[in-house]
Amino acid sequence: MKIETQVIHAGQRPDPLTGAVMTPVYQTSTYAQKHPGVAEWEYSRTHNPTRSALQDCLAALEGGTHGVCFASGLAAVDTVVRTLNPGDHVVCGDDVYGGTYRLFNTVFAKVGIKFSFVDLSDPDIEIPEGTTMVWAETPTNPLLKTSDIAALANKSHAVGAILVVDNTFATPIFQRPLELGADVVLHSTTKYIGGHSDVVGGALITSNDVLAEQFTTLQNSVGAVPGPWDCFLTLRGLKTLSVRMARHDENAKALVAWMQERDDVATVIYPGFGGMVSFVLKGDLDAAIRFVKATKVFTLAESLGGVESLIELPAIMTHASVPPDVRAKIGIDDGLIRLSVGIEHMDDQRADLEKAFAAAAG
Ligand SMILES: Cc1ncc(COP(=O)(O)O)c(C=O)c1O
């Protein structure tokens, strides 16, 4: 099946009881048992049919055999790292999402897991012996750097490490890391997968049975599970993923071409696909603040990947938890502006940004 069909049908079938076409919201904590201890479904932290439909759909989209969903993207990140032991070494991209960076450096560094932050977009990067896990976000957030996943998978496996790819920005429409050799794919489903800025969630997808068993055990043991309503909303949003991504991509490409011609823009950063665009405005931080406060079609807000356009200043907003010296080292300028280009008409998006350029100029 093609991915445009899978987003609508994979993991789903008409409800066996009623024939309902949409997977019902199984809003229940527990299930009746025919005999003590004999039941297909027992308890909703462990299993829930709405969650199972979402998990199976995501697994199919990423070309994996197992999908495991969580209450947030960070709960999914947390689950992967919990499979490690004190002394293990993670080699991580140096401009990962600020919350991932904070989780690694505050929660997991304390229990003896070692993290090195390196530029995984560098084709000559070496993965040292003794590495247990390589953590790549590609494209990265907010600098939109990309890594060669197949090369990273080979280098990781050569030293006995597994490769985890955060595929939140690309989505399986543009990139399927498991097919390129990655061991685990992670999503903040809060973003493009859900697509409507109305639900927070996360997911892990793998074809490795041992890892899948660990993730499922942690999902049940730690309990950071999404509720059935959240799974329903995510499944519903997911059905339009392919048409949404096509429009995000088209609009972003048009805006990038327009901004590249402007004298008031110092740099435009775009990985060549998708709806995320970052740029550096000429001028100081105050000019950037005037810019982001002037837009109306682009809402000033954190997050990304919804149908509506969003704008933000990473240094003050999404990446404020990354220390200023680290931000400077990896190139997150104070004046860097990140756009999540939505699916509104591109003329309205461009007119909105045109007003913001005028406001920034004062
Ligand atoms: C690339 C990436 N990974 C993970 C996360 C964390 O996801 P959540 O906010 O759903 O916990 C985010 C959130 O912005 C993100 O951008």
XYZ file of C-alpha atoms and ligand atoms in Angstrom:
378
model
C 0.000 0.000 0.000
C 1.169 3.541 -0.737
C 1.722 5.872 2.201
C -1.219 8.107 1.131
C -3.475 5.072 1.652
C -1.698 3.831 4.780
C -2.222 7.103 6.667
C -5.971 6.527 6.327
C -6.255 2.763 6.737
C -3.211 1.157 8.383
C -3.972 -0.394 11.779
C -7.649 0.434 11.411
C -10.761 -1.461 10.404
C -14.473 -0.879 10.910
C -15.431 -1.445 14.555
C -16.369 -5.162 14.844
C -19.374 -4.413 17.105
C -21.070 -1.597 15.186
C -19.272 -1.192 11.887
C -18.248 2.373 12.877
C -15.807 3.498 10.199
C -13.729 5.634 12.570
C -11.894 3.800 15.354
C -14.002 4.496 18.475
C -12.635 6.288 21.529
C -12.440 3.366 23.947
C -12.799 5.599 27.004
C -12.428 2.888 29.592
C -9.840 2.072 32.232
C -10.693 -1.632 32.492
C -12.359 -4.535 30.615
C -14.726 -7.321 31.667
C -13.058 -10.747 31.917
C -14.903 -13.952 30.929
C -12.800 -16.037 33.305
C -10.377 -14.745 35.960
C -7.176 -13.719 34.186
C -8.455 -14.618 30.712
C -9.068 -11.532 28.573
C -7.759 -9.977 25.387
C -7.842 -6.550 27.054
C -7.166 -6.073 30.772
C -6.342 -2.529 31.777
C -5.895 0.661 29.737
C -2.397 1.520 30.931
C -1.327 -1.811 29.436
C -3.508 -1.903 26.296
C -6.258 0.185 24.783
C -7.846 -0.437 21.359
C -7.743 3.248 20.288
C -4.063 3.388 21.230
C -3.361 0.104 19.437
C -4.850 1.461 16.194
C -2.578 4.525 16.394
C 0.485 2.433 17.258
C -0.129 0.044 14.361
C -0.725 2.899 11.929
C 2.519 4.653 12.896
C 4.472 1.383 12.681
C 3.173 0.846 9.132
C 3.980 4.417 8.042
C 7.578 4.094 9.216
C 7.948 0.594 7.752
C 8.442 -0.908 11.230
C 6.848 -3.868 12.953
C 6.163 -2.252 16.350
C 4.761 1.137 17.363
C 4.639 2.227 21.011
C 2.893 5.477 21.972
C 3.485 7.814 24.889
C 1.900 10.837 26.575
C 4.448 13.188 24.978
C 7.454 13.205 22.697
C 9.695 13.641 25.724
C 8.148 10.587 27.402
C 9.186 8.663 24.266
C 12.728 10.107 24.510
C 12.803 9.162 28.208
C 11.764 5.577 27.404
C 14.588 5.049 24.910
C 17.240 6.273 27.351
C 15.802 4.163 30.185
C 16.885 1.061 28.253
C 20.524 2.102 28.951
C 22.677 1.446 32.013
C 24.947 3.704 34.092
C 28.247 4.115 32.241
C 26.674 3.793 28.798
C 27.657 6.445 26.277
C 25.266 8.320 23.972
C 26.600 10.334 21.049
C 24.000 12.992 20.319
C 23.561 15.705 17.699
C 24.578 19.102 19.090
C 21.437 21.060 18.240
C 18.738 18.639 19.324
C 15.439 19.960 20.652
C 16.107 21.925 23.875
C 13.883 19.639 25.964
C 15.781 16.549 24.797
C 19.052 18.290 25.694
C 17.682 19.189 29.149
C 16.413 15.652 29.807
C 19.789 14.135 28.882
C 21.860 16.661 30.837
C 19.779 17.000 33.963
C 17.890 13.727 34.521
C 20.074 11.067 32.867
C 23.582 12.526 33.341
C 22.869 12.288 37.109
C 22.441 8.506 36.923
C 25.779 8.031 35.178
C 24.815 7.930 31.498
C 27.390 9.850 29.478
C 26.421 12.184 26.649
C 28.657 13.734 23.979
C 27.167 16.422 21.752
C 28.659 16.521 18.265
C 27.733 17.742 14.794
C 26.105 14.644 13.282
C 25.530 16.503 10.005
C 29.312 16.433 9.446
C 29.884 13.623 6.883
C 33.317 12.926 8.433
C 32.007 12.512 11.969
C 33.394 9.411 13.692
C 31.469 7.342 16.190
C 33.934 6.283 18.900
C 34.367 2.715 20.165
C 32.363 2.197 23.349
C 29.327 4.186 22.103
C 26.058 2.503 23.065
C 23.590 4.740 21.268
C 23.687 7.432 18.586
C 20.907 10.022 18.774
C 20.199 11.959 15.597
C 17.549 14.549 14.954
C 17.425 15.181 11.218
C 16.545 17.837 10.203
C 17.631 19.412 13.489
C 15.707 21.958 15.475
C 16.096 24.919 14.864
C 19.122 24.920 12.517
C 17.567 22.345 10.164
C 20.852 20.498 9.592
C 20.497 17.065 7.982
C 22.457 13.851 8.525
C 23.161 10.950 6.187
C 21.104 8.330 8.047
C 22.458 5.311 6.101
C 26.076 6.358 6.765
C 25.333 7.026 10.449
C 23.632 3.625 10.773
C 26.716 1.894 9.339
C 29.081 3.822 11.609
C 26.901 3.158 14.668
C 26.573 -0.552 13.981
C 30.320 -0.856 13.332
C 30.975 0.029 17.004
C 27.985 -1.952 18.308
C 25.764 1.076 18.916
C 22.131 1.495 17.932
C 20.917 4.494 15.932
C 17.846 6.414 17.084
C 16.408 8.991 14.665
C 14.017 11.702 15.792
C 11.906 11.995 12.622
C 9.534 14.654 13.975
C 10.441 17.344 11.431
C 10.610 15.174 8.301
C 7.706 12.777 9.007
C 7.525 9.421 7.164
C 6.272 11.329 4.107
C 9.759 12.738 3.466
C 12.036 10.289 5.280
C 11.785 6.690 6.557
C 14.865 6.124 8.746
C 14.242 2.405 9.433
C 14.562 1.714 5.700
C 17.953 3.469 5.813
C 19.234 1.283 8.657
C 18.167 3.161 11.814
C 17.065 0.962 14.735
C 14.463 3.254 16.293
C 12.364 6.143 14.999
C 10.977 8.699 17.421
C 8.171 11.197 16.905
C 6.765 14.020 18.883
C 3.279 13.264 17.481
C 2.332 16.677 18.895
C 3.754 18.100 15.673
C 3.048 17.044 12.053
C 1.644 13.590 12.903
C -1.284 15.069 14.889
C -1.074 18.186 12.749
C -3.719 20.381 14.398
C -2.012 21.743 17.531
C -4.651 20.128 19.730
C -2.874 17.163 21.309
C 0.492 16.288 22.887
C 1.970 12.835 22.275
C 4.990 10.776 21.337
C 5.828 7.489 19.628
C 8.640 4.994 19.106
C 8.765 2.703 16.082
C 11.153 -0.203 15.574
C 11.484 -3.560 13.846
C 13.787 -4.852 16.577
C 11.799 -7.308 18.738
C 14.105 -6.956 21.740
C 13.857 -3.152 21.782
C 10.095 -3.319 21.185
C 9.692 -5.585 24.214
C 11.736 -3.149 26.344
C 9.686 -0.157 25.148
C 6.371 -1.927 25.799
C 7.478 -3.034 29.261
C 8.577 0.522 30.098
C 5.333 1.931 28.673
C 3.380 -0.241 31.093
C 5.803 -0.041 34.041
C 6.393 3.720 33.979
C 2.879 4.504 32.757
C 3.433 7.622 30.607
C 0.623 6.521 28.269
C -1.598 8.721 26.074
C -5.310 8.639 26.837
C -7.787 7.256 24.294
C -9.049 10.729 23.317
C -5.518 11.873 22.579
C -4.965 8.753 20.461
C -8.225 9.371 18.611
C -7.321 12.992 17.848
C -3.878 11.947 16.660
C -5.326 9.192 14.434
C -7.837 11.641 13.006
C -5.143 14.210 12.260
C -2.873 11.564 10.797
C -5.368 10.719 8.045
C -4.521 13.962 6.199
C -0.740 13.794 6.766
C 0.155 13.345 3.100
C -1.982 16.221 1.806
C -0.912 18.480 4.657
C 2.792 17.789 4.104
C 2.470 18.522 0.389
C 0.992 21.958 1.152
C 3.471 22.720 3.984
C 6.267 21.891 1.541
C 4.840 23.980 -1.313
C 4.232 27.039 0.888
C 7.636 26.824 2.590
C 9.461 26.564 -0.733
C 7.652 29.667 -2.051
C 8.491 31.670 1.095
C 12.128 30.568 1.011
C 12.508 31.695 -2.621
C 10.947 35.053 -1.742
C 13.061 35.603 1.395
C 16.308 34.665 -0.326
C 15.867 37.705 -2.575
C 15.404 40.164 0.305
C 18.108 42.566 1.468
C 16.806 42.584 5.061
C 17.440 38.829 5.518
C 20.986 37.723 6.394
C 20.506 33.945 6.001
C 17.659 31.602 5.116
C 17.942 27.995 6.328
C 15.837 25.314 4.646
C 16.649 21.605 4.340
C 15.013 21.356 0.894
C 11.729 19.741 1.990
C 8.966 20.167 4.561
C 7.415 23.125 6.324
C 10.162 24.355 8.671
C 12.169 27.440 7.749
C 14.659 29.354 9.911
C 16.193 32.697 9.047
C 18.354 35.414 10.504
C 17.071 38.931 10.113
C 19.598 41.713 9.584
C 19.566 43.953 12.672
C 19.629 43.394 16.421
C 17.548 41.280 18.816
C 15.052 44.136 19.233
C 14.380 44.085 15.503
C 13.750 40.317 15.670
C 11.371 40.852 18.610
C 9.505 43.562 16.655
C 9.275 41.126 13.733
C 7.760 38.209 15.663
C 5.301 40.487 17.472
C 4.019 42.004 14.216
C 2.678 38.884 12.504
C -0.980 37.821 12.617
C -1.274 34.847 10.243
C 1.900 33.495 11.907
C 1.026 33.133 15.602
C 3.845 33.805 18.077
C 4.005 30.418 19.804
C 6.229 27.439 20.548
C 5.631 24.084 18.836
C 5.283 23.419 15.118
C 3.708 21.174 12.544
C 0.086 22.302 12.835
C -2.110 23.521 9.989
C -1.665 27.090 11.226
C 1.574 29.020 10.751
C 3.672 29.678 13.864
C 6.668 31.930 14.474
C 9.156 31.923 17.345
C 12.550 33.093 18.590
C 14.435 29.914 19.630
C 16.985 31.683 21.874
C 14.217 33.100 24.066
C 11.552 30.420 23.593
C 12.098 26.759 22.551
C 15.854 26.728 23.207
C 15.988 28.920 26.312
C 16.890 25.765 28.305
C 20.117 25.428 26.263
C 22.860 27.500 27.999
C 23.801 30.713 26.071
C 27.430 29.600 25.518
C 26.227 26.299 24.008
C 23.706 28.142 21.824
C 26.446 30.463 20.581
C 28.792 27.538 19.909
C 26.291 25.650 17.759
C 25.081 28.756 15.919
C 21.677 29.576 17.437
C 21.947 33.367 17.082
C 19.775 35.530 19.339
C 18.175 36.901 16.165
C 17.373 33.502 14.623
C 13.659 33.259 13.799
C 11.954 29.911 13.203
C 8.824 29.551 11.073
C 6.488 26.605 11.043
C 4.845 27.316 7.697
C 1.192 26.307 7.822
C -1.251 25.436 5.084
C -2.992 28.816 4.743
C -2.873 30.514 1.311
C 0.729 31.493 0.609
C -0.272 35.030 -0.468
C -1.631 35.681 3.037
C 1.496 34.221 4.630
C 3.755 36.405 2.478
C 1.686 39.570 3.095
C 1.858 38.899 6.849
C 5.653 38.550 6.785
C 5.968 41.637 4.572
C 4.291 43.689 7.357
C 6.649 42.130 9.916
C 9.705 43.123 7.857
C 8.382 46.693 7.832
C 7.788 46.583 11.618
C 11.295 45.228 12.228
C 12.809 48.034 10.176
C 11.019 50.419 12.596
C 12.295 17.336 17.362
C 11.530 17.218 18.647
N 11.621 16.071 19.350
C 10.945 15.917 20.521
C 10.152 16.919 21.039
C 9.441 16.713 22.342
O 8.098 16.443 22.112
P 6.876 16.858 23.082
O 6.837 18.353 23.132
O 5.699 16.219 22.431
O 7.192 16.275 24.429
C 10.021 18.123 20.326
C 9.176 19.205 20.841
O 9.208 20.331 20.354
C 10.741 18.271 19.095
O 10.670 19.413 18.384
